[in-house]
Amino acid sequence: MHSIETKNITKLFGRITALDNVSIQVNEGEIYGFIGLNGAGKTTLIRILLGMIRADSGNAYLFGKKLSSDFNLWNNIGYSVETPHAYPDLSVTDNLKVYYQLRHMKNPTLIDNIIDQLHLGNYADTKAKHLSLGNSQRLGLAKALMHRPKLLILDEPINGLDPEGIIEVRELLKELSFNGATVFLSSHILDEISKVANRIAIIHQGKLIEELTTEELTDKLIRKILIQTRDNRAAVQVLKEANHTAVLEDNGEIALTNSRAVENPENISELLVEKGLPPKQLYLFTEDLEMFFLRMIKYNNP
């Protein structure tokens, strides 16, 4: 069963098309990374999935049930969208107590458990308005997680967190997924997305331009050997004569992209040494998610 499914979702704001026939499927128990530039349509789709706004056309389904006025599975969903909100004059604990009542929960230990889990114990009696950005984010996550949802929808969940907090959230999301929860994760910190997501979707100008598993992403990332010698032009000629795809890049480095070279860089080094052009530098470059994302955006710009 798909925890989330959208079919040809379109949303207009005046003359601006925020979403253009977006169709996605998020499987139960996976972490789905949803990335795009500011204004690409990420938060608009999230707000549609949470029933905050309506699509102009197309349909959305959660747990196989169509989103409509009679949808009644909201207690299976946790969410944090953009800036986390709290009652500013209530303490962390009292904010969670309010949320506990709103969710009609029946186990009071959930409040203490989530405070401990997100390391908010030292701030339990602190008013929300006095929390740092990072701890405000923790409070938002606490509200999203306290009732142990089957589906977690998070928009920029690590914004403002310190490195330790980012690692904690990363491990928490992996644990939730391992235990069967589904995580729909939108973030501009692409390095973190690449570390946790099972699948990644790229949205640009309202259109879904790429959707792939992490394994498929690995296959699509550019990999090349970058080389510096005392005479790069001569080295390029040597490499071409050995049937390698060698070019001089704008910065003067030699780039080798053919798989035979990438998989056996030691052979390249031996060849250049034999020809009297020993490498001063030779290393394997691998594109990361951020570089891949920018390449896809550039390719899809009109």
C-alpha positions in Angstrom: 0.0 0.0 0.0 1.1 3.5 -0.7 1.2 5.8 2.3 1.0 8.8 -0.1 -0.2 8.9 -3.7 -1.0 11.9 -5.9 -2.5 11.8 -9.3 -2.1 14.8 -11.6 -2.2 17.4 -8.8 -2.4 20.9 -10.2 -2.6 24.1 -8.1 -2.8 27.7 -9.4 -2.3 30.9 -7.5 -3.7 33.5 -9.9 -1.6 33.1 -13.1 1.2 31.2 -11.3 1.2 27.5 -11.6 2.5 26.2 -8.3 2.0 22.5 -9.2 1.6 21.1 -12.7 0.2 17.6 -12.9 2.3 16.2 -10.1 2.0 12.5 -9.6 4.0 10.7 -6.9 3.8 7.4 -5.0 5.4 7.0 -1.5 5.6 3.5 -0.3 4.9 2.4 3.2 8.0 2.4 5.5 10.3 4.4 3.2 11.9 7.8 3.6 11.0 9.9 0.6 13.1 13.0 -0.1 11.3 15.8 -1.9 13.6 18.6 -3.1 13.5 21.7 -5.1 14.4 25.4 -5.2 12.4 27.9 -3.1 9.1 28.4 -4.9 9.3 25.1 -6.7 6.1 23.8 -5.2 7.3 21.7 -2.3 5.4 23.4 0.5 2.3 23.7 -1.7 2.1 20.0 -2.2 2.7 19.4 1.5 -0.2 21.7 2.4 -2.4 19.9 0.0 -1.5 16.5 1.6 -2.3 18.0 5.0 -5.7 19.3 3.9 -4.6 22.9 4.4 -5.4 23.9 0.9 -7.2 22.2 -2.0 -5.8 21.3 -5.4 -7.5 22.8 -8.4 -7.4 19.5 -10.2 -6.1 15.9 -9.5 -6.5 13.8 -6.4 -4.4 12.9 -3.4 -4.6 9.7 -1.3 -3.2 8.9 2.1 -3.2 5.3 3.2 -5.2 4.5 0.0 -8.0 6.8 1.1 -8.9 9.8 -1.0 -8.4 13.2 0.7 -11.8 14.8 1.1 -14.0 16.4 3.8 -14.7 13.0 5.4 -11.1 11.8 5.6 -10.7 10.5 9.2 -7.1 9.2 9.5 -5.4 12.4 10.6 -4.4 10.8 13.9 -2.1 8.5 11.9 -0.2 11.5 10.6 2.4 13.8 12.2 3.7 16.9 10.5 5.9 19.9 10.9 5.6 22.5 8.1 8.1 25.4 7.7 8.5 27.3 10.9 7.3 25.3 13.9 4.5 27.0 15.9 3.9 26.9 19.6 2.0 28.8 22.3 4.7 31.4 23.2 3.8 31.8 26.8 3.4 28.1 27.6 6.3 25.9 28.6 7.6 23.1 26.4 5.7 20.6 28.6 2.5 22.6 28.6 2.7 23.0 24.8 2.9 19.2 24.5 0.0 18.8 27.0 -2.2 21.0 24.8 -1.2 18.9 21.7 -1.8 15.7 23.7 -5.4 16.8 24.4 -6.0 17.9 20.8 -4.9 14.5 19.6 -7.1 12.8 22.1 -4.2 10.6 23.3 -4.7 8.1 26.1 -1.1 7.5 27.4 0.3 10.4 29.5 3.8 8.9 29.5 4.1 9.9 25.8 4.9 13.5 26.8 7.9 12.6 29.0 9.0 10.0 26.5 9.2 12.5 23.6 10.9 15.1 25.8 13.6 12.6 26.6 13.8 11.4 23.1 14.5 14.8 21.7 16.7 16.0 24.6 14.3 18.7 25.7 14.5 17.8 29.4 16.6 20.9 30.3 14.0 23.1 28.7 10.8 21.3 29.8 9.8 24.3 31.9 11.0 27.0 29.5 8.4 29.1 27.7 8.4 28.5 24.0 9.2 32.2 23.3 12.5 31.8 25.0 13.7 28.8 23.1 16.5 29.0 20.6 15.6 28.2 16.9 17.1 24.7 17.3 15.0 23.9 20.4 11.9 25.4 18.8 12.5 23.0 16.0 12.8 20.1 18.5 9.5 21.1 20.0 7.9 21.1 16.6 9.3 17.6 16.0 8.1 16.5 19.4 4.5 17.5 18.5 4.8 15.7 15.2 6.2 12.5 16.8 4.6 12.2 20.2 1.6 10.2 19.0 3.8 7.8 17.1 2.3 8.4 13.6 2.3 6.0 10.7 3.1 8.8 8.3 5.4 11.7 9.1 5.4 14.8 6.8 8.3 17.1 7.5 9.2 20.4 5.8 12.8 21.6 6.8 12.9 19.6 10.0 16.6 20.2 10.8 16.5 24.0 10.2 18.4 25.6 13.0 19.7 22.4 14.6 23.3 22.1 15.6 25.4 19.3 14.1 24.6 17.0 17.0 20.9 17.7 16.7 21.0 17.0 12.9 22.6 13.6 13.5 20.0 12.8 16.2 17.1 13.6 13.9 18.8 11.6 11.1 19.0 8.5 13.2 15.5 9.1 14.6 14.1 9.1 11.0 15.9 6.0 10.1 14.6 4.3 13.2 11.0 5.3 12.5 11.3 4.0 8.9 12.9 0.7 10.2 9.9 0.3 12.5 7.4 0.8 9.6 6.6 4.5 9.6 6.7 6.4 6.4 8.6 9.7 6.2 8.0 12.4 3.6 10.9 14.8 3.9 11.5 18.1 2.3 14.7 20.0 3.0 17.1 22.3 1.3 20.0 20.6 3.0 20.6 18.1 0.3 23.5 16.3 1.9 21.1 15.2 4.7 18.5 14.0 2.2 21.1 11.9 0.5 22.0 10.2 3.8 18.5 9.1 4.8 16.2 8.9 1.8 15.3 5.7 0.0 13.9 7.6 -2.9 14.3 11.2 -4.1 12.1 13.4 -6.2 13.1 16.7 -7.7 10.4 19.3 -8.4 11.1 22.4 -10.5 8.8 25.2 -11.4 5.8 23.1 -10.3 6.8 20.0 -12.3 8.2 16.7 -11.2 11.4 16.4 -13.3 13.1 13.4 -11.6 12.2 10.6 -9.3 14.7 7.9 -8.5 15.9 5.5 -5.8 19.2 6.1 -4.1 20.6 3.2 -6.2 19.5 4.8 -9.4 20.9 8.1 -8.2 24.3 6.5 -7.7 24.2 5.2 -11.2 23.4 8.7 -12.6 26.0 10.6 -10.7 29.0 11.8 -12.8 32.2 10.1 -11.9 35.5 11.1 -13.4 39.2 11.0 -12.8 40.9 14.4 -12.5 44.6 14.6 -13.3 47.4 17.2 -13.2 50.8 16.5 -14.9 53.7 18.8 -15.9 52.3 18.9 -19.4 48.6 18.3 -19.5 48.2 18.7 -23.2 50.7 16.0 -23.9 49.1 13.8 -21.3 45.7 14.2 -23.0 47.2 13.0 -26.3 48.8 10.0 -24.6 45.5 9.1 -23.0 43.5 9.5 -26.2 46.0 7.2 -28.0 45.2 4.6 -25.4 41.5 5.0 -26.2 40.5 7.0 -23.1 38.0 9.8 -23.2 40.3 12.6 -22.0 39.5 16.3 -22.1 41.0 19.5 -20.7 38.6 21.2 -18.4 38.3 25.0 -18.0 40.6 25.0 -15.0 43.3 23.1 -16.9 42.8 19.7 -15.3 42.5 16.5 -17.3 39.2 14.8 -16.9 38.7 11.1 -17.7 35.1 9.9 -17.8 35.2 6.5 -19.5 34.3 3.6 -17.1 37.6 1.7 -17.9 39.6 4.6 -16.5 37.3 5.3 -13.6 37.2 1.7 -12.4 41.0 1.3 -12.8 42.7 4.6 -12.0 46.0 2.8 -11.1 46.3 1.8 -14.8 46.1 5.5 -15.8 48.9 6.4 -13.4 51.1 3.6 -14.7 50.5 4.6 -18.3 51.4 8.3 -17.7 54.6 7.2 -15.7 55.7 5.0 -18.6 55.3 8.0 -21.0 57.3 10.3 -18.8 54.3 12.2 -17.5 53.9 11.1 -13.9 50.7 12.6 -12.3 51.3 15.4 -9.8 47.6 14.8 -8.8 45.2 12.1 -9.6 41.9 11.6 -7.8 38.4 10.2 -8.4 35.7 12.9 -8.4 32.1 11.8 -7.7 29.1 14.2 -8.1 27.0 14.6 -4.9 23.2 15.1 -4.7 23.6 18.9 -4.6 25.6 18.9 -7.9 23.2 16.4 -9.5 20.2 18.5 -8.4 21.7 21.7 -9.9 22.5 19.8 -13.1 18.9 18.6 -13.4 17.6 22.1 -12.7 19.9 23.7 -15.3 18.9 21.0 -17.9 15.2 21.6 -17.2 15.3 25.4 -17.3 13.3 26.7 -20.3 
